[in-house]
Structure formats: C-alpha cells, structure tokens
Amino acid sequence: MSPRILVAEDDVKQARLIRIYLEREGNEVQIVADGRSAIDRARSTRPDLIVLDVMMPHVDGLDVCRILRAESQIPILLLTARTTEEDMLLGLDLGADDYMTKPYSPRELTARVRALLRRAKAAGRAGPTVFRVGELEVDPARFEVRIAGEPVVLTGKEFAILGVLAEEPGRVFTRAQIIDRVFGFDQNVMERTVDAHVMNLRRKLEKGRGHQYVETVYGRGYRLIAPSGSAL
C-alpha cells in the first residue's frame, strides 16, 4: 500500500506544490487547510505521516502537534517561517520528529519524508528484543518505553536516540554517531539538535523519579546508565 500522508497547509500554492512532489514519490496525499481539520483528519484516517505548517487558522500547528503527539506516534514534520533556535526547540519539545524552515526545497522535503517513513517502517519491523537497563524497558517492536511498568511517551527522534543508547548500555556514543544512526541522510543536522532531543529525552525519563538514565560524557557524547544500585 502507498504511504498515506496528511498535509496541513493553509497556503494553497504551497499545499499544491507539496502534493505534486509527494505524489511523484508514490504517496497518497490528503490536504487540509486549518488546525482543527488536521486534528480531525488525523484521528479519522490515521495517516502514516503528517506534514504540518505551524501558522494555521483555528488551531496553530504547535498545538496540533502537542495534541496529536499525546495520542499517537505518527511521524510529524513541521514547516514554519520562524527561524529562531527557540522556535525550533519548542517544536521538537512538543513532539515534532523533524523541522524545516521556509523557504524550503521541495526535493529536500520529500527526502525528509522518505527518511521519516523509512524509520517508522523499520521500527514496525523491529524484532522482539526488549532492552532493559535497571527498571527502564525499551520495546522497539511495540514502540514503547516503560519505567517500572509505567509508560513514557517519546517522540520518534527521542525513541530512536534512546534505542541507539539502549543497544549497548554504558557505551559512549558521540553526537556524530547518533546523527548517523538516527538522522541518516541528513548530514546538515547540527550537534545542538541532538542535544535538544537528548535534553527532552532526559527530562521525560527522569520526571518525578530522581534517577538519571542518560549521562553526558563531556567532550565525548552520551551513554545510557542504570540508576545507582541497579544492574545494567
């Protein structure tokens, strides 16, 4: 079956251009022009990926992202005219898997969509192995993370980074290695983008628990550790 992509964009010309390029890739594309419609359509059709403009009527893209991320792990690619680092970090913090600023290249957009779909498909094919570090469990097959049986909701990128670290607990992964394993084709990803995802990941894992799971090794990178007194 062709991947089903929901495009939420109120600019008619931009929406038409995105549709053309994505349909050339063999995708099935739906278009909505406001945030409320994006939420309703995502809930009713469960697309494989959402291309989401930030500035939209009724409900803006950031709120759409926050609402949908609380309900599902559908990959979300944000589009925005805002270019500050704070805006980028806010979008990632709310659950976006990737982020593009306008004006953008339609060819780059389709490449990023391909990468997100490929990673989502790979996660769905993952084997039955469940990685455990102390009370932390990472289940790639179910795309689930639990601590002491309590679920932890992560974005696609956060889950992918945690998955890399969980494969070899205690090993230090450099930012360059994480970029290669998680972002793949996108060689323009900056190290601070990795840092932003790790910051959000760490906060979610440690929230209300008082334990550190992701440790920064200064000058090197990151590693997954068990809380004091727990076994790796």
PDB file of C-alpha atoms in Angstrom:
ATOM      1  CA  MET A   1       0.000   0.000   0.000  1.00  0.00           C
ATOM      2  CA  SER A   2       1.126   3.553  -0.701  1.00  0.00           C
ATOM      3  CA  PRO A   3       2.114   5.618   2.342  1.00  0.00           C
ATOM      4  CA  ARG A   4      -0.704   7.939   3.391  1.00  0.00           C
ATOM      5  CA  ILE A   5       0.440  11.472   4.129  1.00  0.00           C
ATOM      6  CA  LEU A   6      -1.652  14.251   5.628  1.00  0.00           C
ATOM      7  CA  VAL A   7      -0.533  17.770   4.639  1.00  0.00           C
ATOM      8  CA  ALA A   8      -1.858  20.586   6.840  1.00  0.00           C
ATOM      9  CA  GLU A   9      -1.070  23.823   4.991  1.00  0.00           C
ATOM     10  CA  ASP A  10      -3.330  26.858   4.539  1.00  0.00           C
ATOM     11  CA  ASP A  11      -1.287  28.320   1.669  1.00  0.00           C
ATOM     12  CA  VAL A  12      -2.986  26.849  -1.408  1.00  0.00           C
ATOM     13  CA  LYS A  13       0.077  27.157  -3.658  1.00  0.00           C
ATOM     14  CA  GLN A  14       2.384  25.576  -1.099  1.00  0.00           C
ATOM     15  CA  ALA A  15      -0.074  22.759  -0.473  1.00  0.00           C
ATOM     16  CA  ARG A  16      -0.388  22.071  -4.201  1.00  0.00           C
ATOM     17  CA  LEU A  17       3.408  22.026  -4.620  1.00  0.00           C
ATOM     18  CA  ILE A  18       3.856  19.626  -1.710  1.00  0.00           C
ATOM     19  CA  ARG A  19       1.142  17.362  -3.108  1.00  0.00           C
ATOM     20  CA  ILE A  20       2.820  17.236  -6.528  1.00  0.00           C
ATOM     21  CA  TYR A  21       6.211  16.260  -5.150  1.00  0.00           C
ATOM     22  CA  LEU A  22       4.903  13.721  -2.638  1.00  0.00           C
ATOM     23  CA  GLU A  23       2.585  12.070  -5.156  1.00  0.00           C
ATOM     24  CA  ARG A  24       5.529  11.722  -7.555  1.00  0.00           C
ATOM     25  CA  GLU A  25       7.101   9.576  -4.836  1.00  0.00           C
ATOM     26  CA  GLY A  26       4.078   7.272  -4.871  1.00  0.00           C
ATOM     27  CA  ASN A  27       2.425   8.625  -1.741  1.00  0.00           C
ATOM     28  CA  GLU A  28      -1.291   9.092  -1.184  1.00  0.00           C
ATOM     29  CA  VAL A  29      -1.759  12.722  -0.111  1.00  0.00           C
ATOM     30  CA  GLN A  30      -4.603  14.434   1.750  1.00  0.00           C
ATOM     31  CA  ILE A  31      -4.747  18.230   2.187  1.00  0.00           C
ATOM     32  CA  VAL A  32      -6.371  20.229   4.984  1.00  0.00           C
ATOM     33  CA  ALA A  33      -6.161  23.987   5.484  1.00  0.00           C
ATOM     34  CA  ASP A  34      -6.601  24.545   9.230  1.00  0.00           C
ATOM     35  CA  GLY A  35      -5.521  23.064  12.523  1.00  0.00           C
ATOM     36  CA  ARG A  36      -8.889  21.761  13.636  1.00  0.00           C
ATOM     37  CA  SER A  37      -9.310  19.869  10.370  1.00  0.00           C
ATOM     38  CA  ALA A  38      -5.792  18.472  10.765  1.00  0.00           C
ATOM     39  CA  ILE A  39      -6.663  17.009  14.167  1.00  0.00           C
ATOM     40  CA  ASP A  40      -9.973  15.585  12.969  1.00  0.00           C
ATOM     41  CA  ARG A  41      -8.493  14.082   9.793  1.00  0.00           C
ATOM     42  CA  ALA A  42      -5.520  12.579  11.622  1.00  0.00           C
ATOM     43  CA  ARG A  43      -7.851  10.924  14.120  1.00  0.00           C
ATOM     44  CA  SER A  44     -10.209   9.577  11.481  1.00  0.00           C
ATOM     45  CA  THR A  45      -7.742   8.386   8.828  1.00  0.00           C
ATOM     46  CA  ARG A  46      -4.576   7.644  10.861  1.00  0.00           C
ATOM     47  CA  PRO A  47      -2.050   8.683   8.194  1.00  0.00           C
ATOM     48  CA  ASP A  48       1.479   7.300   8.087  1.00  0.00           C
ATOM     49  CA  LEU A  49       2.995  10.794   8.358  1.00  0.00           C
ATOM     50  CA  ILE A  50       1.891  14.404   8.824  1.00  0.00           C
ATOM     51  CA  VAL A  51       3.435  17.455   7.161  1.00  0.00           C
ATOM     52  CA  LEU A  52       2.295  20.264   9.435  1.00  0.00           C
ATOM     53  CA  ASP A  53       2.533  24.028   8.904  1.00  0.00           C
ATOM     54  CA  VAL A  54       2.930  25.998  12.130  1.00  0.00           C
ATOM     55  CA  MET A  55       0.941  29.103  11.178  1.00  0.00           C
ATOM     56  CA  MET A  56      -2.627  27.963  10.519  1.00  0.00           C
ATOM     57  CA  PRO A  57      -6.112  29.263  11.369  1.00  0.00           C
ATOM     58  CA  HIS A  58      -8.297  27.981  14.227  1.00  0.00           C
ATOM     59  CA  VAL A  59      -5.594  25.871  15.883  1.00  0.00           C
ATOM     60  CA  ASP A  60      -1.921  26.542  15.158  1.00  0.00           C
ATOM     61  CA  GLY A  61       0.472  23.803  14.167  1.00  0.00           C
ATOM     62  CA  LEU A  62       2.276  23.686  17.502  1.00  0.00           C
ATOM     63  CA  ASP A  63      -0.964  22.953  19.334  1.00  0.00           C
ATOM     64  CA  VAL A  64      -1.889  20.375  16.706  1.00  0.00           C
ATOM     65  CA  CYS A  65       1.485  18.728  17.233  1.00  0.00           C
ATOM     66  CA  ARG A  66       1.076  18.694  21.010  1.00  0.00           C
ATOM     67  CA  ILE A  67      -2.445  17.226  20.838  1.00  0.00           C
ATOM     68  CA  LEU A  68      -1.653  14.520  18.287  1.00  0.00           C
ATOM     69  CA  ARG A  69       1.614  13.518  19.936  1.00  0.00           C
ATOM     70  CA  ALA A  70      -0.242  12.800  23.169  1.00  0.00           C
ATOM     71  CA  GLU A  71      -2.438  10.364  21.226  1.00  0.00           C
ATOM     72  CA  SER A  72      -0.065   8.618  18.811  1.00  0.00           C
ATOM     73  CA  GLN A  73       3.473   8.240  17.489  1.00  0.00           C
ATOM     74  CA  ILE A  74       2.652   9.293  13.904  1.00  0.00           C
ATOM     75  CA  PRO A  75       5.794  10.978  12.480  1.00  0.00           C
ATOM     76  CA  ILE A  76       5.338  14.760  12.254  1.00  0.00           C
ATOM     77  CA  LEU A  77       7.351  17.102  10.022  1.00  0.00           C
ATOM     78  CA  LEU A  78       6.858  20.760  10.971  1.00  0.00           C
ATOM     79  CA  LEU A  79       7.036  23.589   8.418  1.00  0.00           C
ATOM     80  CA  THR A  80       7.456  27.161   9.603  1.00  0.00           C
ATOM     81  CA  ALA A  81       8.602  30.618   8.598  1.00  0.00           C
ATOM     82  CA  ARG A  82      10.047  31.121  12.096  1.00  0.00           C
ATOM     83  CA  THR A  83      13.802  30.702  12.092  1.00  0.00           C
ATOM     84  CA  THR A  84      14.987  31.194  15.676  1.00  0.00           C
ATOM     85  CA  GLU A  85      16.559  28.402  17.676  1.00  0.00           C
ATOM     86  CA  GLU A  86      13.881  28.843  20.356  1.00  0.00           C
ATOM     87  CA  ASP A  87      11.145  28.125  17.814  1.00  0.00           C
ATOM     88  CA  MET A  88      12.956  25.007  16.616  1.00  0.00           C
ATOM     89  CA  LEU A  89      13.429  23.702  20.151  1.00  0.00           C
ATOM     90  CA  LEU A  90       9.797  24.407  21.006  1.00  0.00           C
ATOM     91  CA  GLY A  91       8.617  22.376  18.032  1.00  0.00           C
ATOM     92  CA  LEU A  92      10.873  19.465  18.969  1.00  0.00           C
ATOM     93  CA  ASP A  93       9.827  19.701  22.598  1.00  0.00           C
ATOM     94  CA  LEU A  94       6.165  19.405  21.612  1.00  0.00           C
ATOM     95  CA  GLY A  95       6.869  16.175  19.762  1.00  0.00           C
ATOM     96  CA  ALA A  96       7.831  17.004  16.180  1.00  0.00           C
ATOM     97  CA  ASP A  97      10.155  14.448  14.579  1.00  0.00           C
ATOM     98  CA  ASP A  98      11.684  16.902  12.120  1.00  0.00           C
ATOM     99  CA  TYR A  99      11.597  20.629  11.380  1.00  0.00           C
ATOM    100  CA  MET A 100      12.004  22.687   8.171  1.00  0.00           C
ATOM    101  CA  THR A 101      12.027  26.448   7.790  1.00  0.00           C
ATOM    102  CA  LYS A 102      10.518  28.329   4.863  1.00  0.00           C
ATOM    103  CA  PRO A 103      11.501  28.792   2.127  1.00  0.00           C
ATOM    104  CA  TYR A 104      12.480  25.155   1.675  1.00  0.00           C
ATOM    105  CA  SER A 105      13.406  22.911  -1.216  1.00  0.00           C
ATOM    106  CA  PRO A 106      10.550  20.561  -2.206  1.00  0.00           C
ATOM    107  CA  ARG A 107      13.175  17.932  -3.029  1.00  0.00           C
ATOM    108  CA  GLU A 108      14.616  18.185   0.479  1.00  0.00           C
ATOM    109  CA  LEU A 109      11.114  17.935   1.928  1.00  0.00           C
ATOM    110  CA  THR A 110      10.447  14.708   0.014  1.00  0.00           C
ATOM    111  CA  ALA A 111      13.835  13.340   1.150  1.00  0.00           C
ATOM    112  CA  ARG A 112      12.996  14.058   4.776  1.00  0.00           C
ATOM    113  CA  VAL A 113       9.570  12.451   4.346  1.00  0.00           C
ATOM    114  CA  ARG A 114      11.217   9.350   2.873  1.00  0.00           C
ATOM    115  CA  ALA A 115      13.596   9.144   5.821  1.00  0.00           C
ATOM    116  CA  LEU A 116      10.819   9.513   8.401  1.00  0.00           C
ATOM    117  CA  LEU A 117       8.699   6.863   6.679  1.00  0.00           C
ATOM    118  CA  ARG A 118      11.684   4.529   6.428  1.00  0.00           C
ATOM    119  CA  ARG A 119      12.471   4.841  10.134  1.00  0.00           C
ATOM    120  CA  ALA A 120       8.822   4.352  11.094  1.00  0.00           C
ATOM    121  CA  LYS A 121       8.659   1.229   8.930  1.00  0.00           C
ATOM    122  CA  ALA A 122      11.892  -0.115  10.388  1.00  0.00           C
ATOM    123  CA  ALA A 123      10.552   0.418  13.901  1.00  0.00           C
ATOM    124  CA  GLY A 124       7.451  -1.560  12.948  1.00  0.00           C
ATOM    125  CA  ARG A 125       9.596  -4.454  11.678  1.00  0.00           C
ATOM    126  CA  ALA A 126      11.851  -4.497  14.728  1.00  0.00           C
ATOM    127  CA  GLY A 127      12.442  -7.829  16.376  1.00  0.00           C
ATOM    128  CA  PRO A 128      11.091  -8.972  19.736  1.00  0.00           C
ATOM    129  CA  THR A 129      14.134  -7.868  21.759  1.00  0.00           C
ATOM    130  CA  VAL A 130      13.283  -5.678  24.738  1.00  0.00           C
ATOM    131  CA  PHE A 131      16.236  -3.710  26.099  1.00  0.00           C
ATOM    132  CA  ARG A 132      16.362  -3.345  29.879  1.00  0.00           C
ATOM    133  CA  VAL A 133      18.507  -1.043  31.986  1.00  0.00           C
ATOM    134  CA  GLY A 134      17.506  -1.147  35.628  1.00  0.00           C
ATOM    135  CA  GLU A 135      13.751  -0.509  35.670  1.00  0.00           C
ATOM    136  CA  LEU A 136      13.876   1.047  32.180  1.00  0.00           C
ATOM    137  CA  GLU A 137      12.474  -1.082  29.327  1.00  0.00           C
ATOM    138  CA  VAL A 138      12.741  -0.151  25.644  1.00  0.00           C
ATOM    139  CA  ASP A 139      10.499  -2.228  23.377  1.00  0.00           C
ATOM    140  CA  PRO A 140      11.294  -1.473  19.685  1.00  0.00           C
ATOM    141  CA  ALA A 141       8.624  -3.833  18.332  1.00  0.00           C
ATOM    142  CA  ARG A 142       5.840  -2.043  20.193  1.00  0.00           C
ATOM    143  CA  PHE A 143       7.482   1.374  20.063  1.00  0.00           C
ATOM    144  CA  GLU A 144       7.070   1.571  23.843  1.00  0.00           C
ATOM    145  CA  VAL A 145       9.193   2.760  26.741  1.00  0.00           C
ATOM    146  CA  ARG A 146       8.393   1.881  30.347  1.00  0.00           C
ATOM    147  CA  ILE A 147      10.000   2.620  33.694  1.00  0.00           C
ATOM    148  CA  ALA A 148       8.904   0.295  36.493  1.00  0.00           C
ATOM    149  CA  GLY A 149       5.958  -0.621  34.273  1.00  0.00           C
ATOM    150  CA  GLU A 150       4.881   2.996  33.789  1.00  0.00           C
ATOM    151  CA  PRO A 151       4.747   4.120  30.127  1.00  0.00           C
ATOM    152  CA  VAL A 152       6.883   7.049  28.966  1.00  0.00           C
ATOM    153  CA  VAL A 153       5.682   8.874  25.826  1.00  0.00           C
ATOM    154  CA  LEU A 154       8.520   9.866  23.469  1.00  0.00           C
ATOM    155  CA  THR A 155       8.732  11.417  20.033  1.00  0.00           C
ATOM    156  CA  GLY A 156      10.098   9.389  17.145  1.00  0.00           C
ATOM    157  CA  LYS A 157      13.534  11.015  17.361  1.00  0.00           C
ATOM    158  CA  GLU A 158      13.714  10.636  21.141  1.00  0.00           C
ATOM    159  CA  PHE A 159      12.787   6.965  20.838  1.00  0.00           C
ATOM    160  CA  ALA A 160      15.380   6.431  18.099  1.00  0.00           C
ATOM    161  CA  ILE A 161      18.143   8.031  20.198  1.00  0.00           C
ATOM    162  CA  LEU A 162      17.175   6.001  23.248  1.00  0.00           C
ATOM    163  CA  GLY A 163      17.120   2.870  21.100  1.00  0.00           C
ATOM    164  CA  VAL A 164      20.696   3.509  19.965  1.00  0.00           C
ATOM    165  CA  LEU A 165      21.896   4.039  23.538  1.00  0.00           C
ATOM    166  CA  ALA A 166      19.937   1.033  24.851  1.00  0.00           C
ATOM    167  CA  GLU A 167      21.559  -1.382  22.403  1.00  0.00           C
ATOM    168  CA  GLU A 168      24.855  -1.001  24.284  1.00  0.00           C
ATOM    169  CA  PRO A 169      24.305   0.389  27.791  1.00  0.00           C
ATOM    170  CA  GLY A 170      27.421   2.003  29.207  1.00  0.00           C
ATOM    171  CA  ARG A 171      28.941   2.688  25.784  1.00  0.00           C
ATOM    172  CA  VAL A 172      29.546   6.346  24.950  1.00  0.00           C
ATOM    173  CA  PHE A 173      28.017   7.392  21.619  1.00  0.00           C
ATOM    174  CA  THR A 174      29.336  10.599  20.082  1.00  0.00           C
ATOM    175  CA  ARG A 175      26.944  13.141  18.631  1.00  0.00           C
ATOM    176  CA  ALA A 176      28.259  12.292  15.163  1.00  0.00           C
ATOM    177  CA  GLN A 177      27.434   8.612  15.710  1.00  0.00           C
ATOM    178  CA  ILE A 178      23.938   9.481  16.908  1.00  0.00           C
ATOM    179  CA  ILE A 179      23.378  11.721  13.881  1.00  0.00           C
ATOM    180  CA  ASP A 180      24.487   8.910  11.577  1.00  0.00           C
ATOM    181  CA  ARG A 181      22.275   6.296  13.259  1.00  0.00           C
ATOM    182  CA  VAL A 182      19.172   8.447  13.848  1.00  0.00           C
ATOM    183  CA  PHE A 183      19.119  11.115  11.143  1.00  0.00           C
ATOM    184  CA  GLY A 184      20.768   9.131   8.380  1.00  0.00           C
ATOM    185  CA  PHE A 185      20.670  11.040   5.121  1.00  0.00           C
ATOM    186  CA  ASP A 186      20.546  14.494   6.685  1.00  0.00           C
ATOM    187  CA  GLN A 187      24.195  15.446   7.022  1.00  0.00           C
ATOM    188  CA  ASN A 188      23.240  19.046   7.808  1.00  0.00           C
ATOM    189  CA  VAL A 189      21.877  18.154  11.247  1.00  0.00           C
ATOM    190  CA  MET A 190      23.748  20.135  13.882  1.00  0.00           C
ATOM    191  CA  GLU A 191      25.051  18.717  17.137  1.00  0.00           C
ATOM    192  CA  ARG A 192      22.855  21.134  19.088  1.00  0.00           C
ATOM    193  CA  THR A 193      19.824  19.419  17.514  1.00  0.00           C
ATOM    194  CA  VAL A 194      20.978  16.148  19.065  1.00  0.00           C
ATOM    195  CA  ASP A 195      21.496  17.979  22.365  1.00  0.00           C
ATOM    196  CA  ALA A 196      17.936  19.343  22.216  1.00  0.00           C
ATOM    197  CA  HIS A 197      16.450  15.874  21.671  1.00  0.00           C
ATOM    198  CA  VAL A 198      18.585  14.393  24.446  1.00  0.00           C
ATOM    199  CA  MET A 199      17.574  17.185  26.818  1.00  0.00           C
ATOM    200  CA  ASN A 200      13.893  16.413  26.198  1.00  0.00           C
ATOM    201  CA  LEU A 201      14.520  12.659  26.448  1.00  0.00           C
ATOM    202  CA  ARG A 202      16.362  13.028  29.739  1.00  0.00           C
ATOM    203  CA  ARG A 203      13.602  15.162  31.220  1.00  0.00           C
ATOM    204  CA  LYS A 204      10.919  12.630  30.317  1.00  0.00           C
ATOM    205  CA  LEU A 205      12.873   9.668  31.682  1.00  0.00           C
ATOM    206  CA  GLU A 206      13.753  11.405  34.930  1.00  0.00           C
ATOM    207  CA  LYS A 207      10.476  13.212  35.584  1.00  0.00           C
ATOM    208  CA  GLY A 208       9.403  12.608  39.167  1.00  0.00           C
ATOM    209  CA  ARG A 209      11.796   9.673  39.557  1.00  0.00           C
ATOM    210  CA  GLY A 210      15.037  11.244  40.769  1.00  0.00           C
ATOM    211  CA  HIS A 211      17.137   8.851  38.672  1.00  0.00           C
ATOM    212  CA  GLN A 212      19.473   9.659  35.797  1.00  0.00           C
ATOM    213  CA  TYR A 213      19.447   7.349  32.797  1.00  0.00           C
ATOM    214  CA  VAL A 214      21.144   9.380  30.049  1.00  0.00           C
ATOM    215  CA  GLU A 215      24.547  10.635  31.122  1.00  0.00           C
ATOM    216  CA  THR A 216      26.591  13.314  29.382  1.00  0.00           C
ATOM    217  CA  VAL A 217      30.246  12.398  28.998  1.00  0.00           C
ATOM    218  CA  TYR A 218      31.789  15.800  28.493  1.00  0.00           C
ATOM    219  CA  GLY A 219      33.857  16.118  25.351  1.00  0.00           C
ATOM    220  CA  ARG A 220      32.639  12.721  24.126  1.00  0.00           C
ATOM    221  CA  GLY A 221      28.878  12.286  23.909  1.00  0.00           C
ATOM    222  CA  TYR A 222      26.120  10.366  25.707  1.00  0.00           C
ATOM    223  CA  ARG A 223      25.587   6.953  27.280  1.00  0.00           C
ATOM    224  CA  LEU A 224      22.781   5.052  28.977  1.00  0.00           C
ATOM    225  CA  ILE A 225      23.396   4.160  32.605  1.00  0.00           C
ATOM    226  CA  ALA A 226      21.419   2.403  35.330  1.00  0.00           C
ATOM    227  CA  PRO A 227      20.460   4.324  38.458  1.00  0.00           C
ATOM    228  CA  SER A 228      22.781   3.767  41.397  1.00  0.00           C
ATOM    229  CA  GLY A 229      22.245   0.324  42.862  1.00  0.00           C
ATOM    230  CA  SER A 230      20.638  -1.116  39.705  1.00  0.00           C
ATOM    231  CA  ALA A 231      22.195  -3.508  37.235  1.00  0.00           C
ATOM    232  CA  LEU A 232      22.748  -2.677  33.587  1.00  0.00           C
TER     233      LEU A 232
END
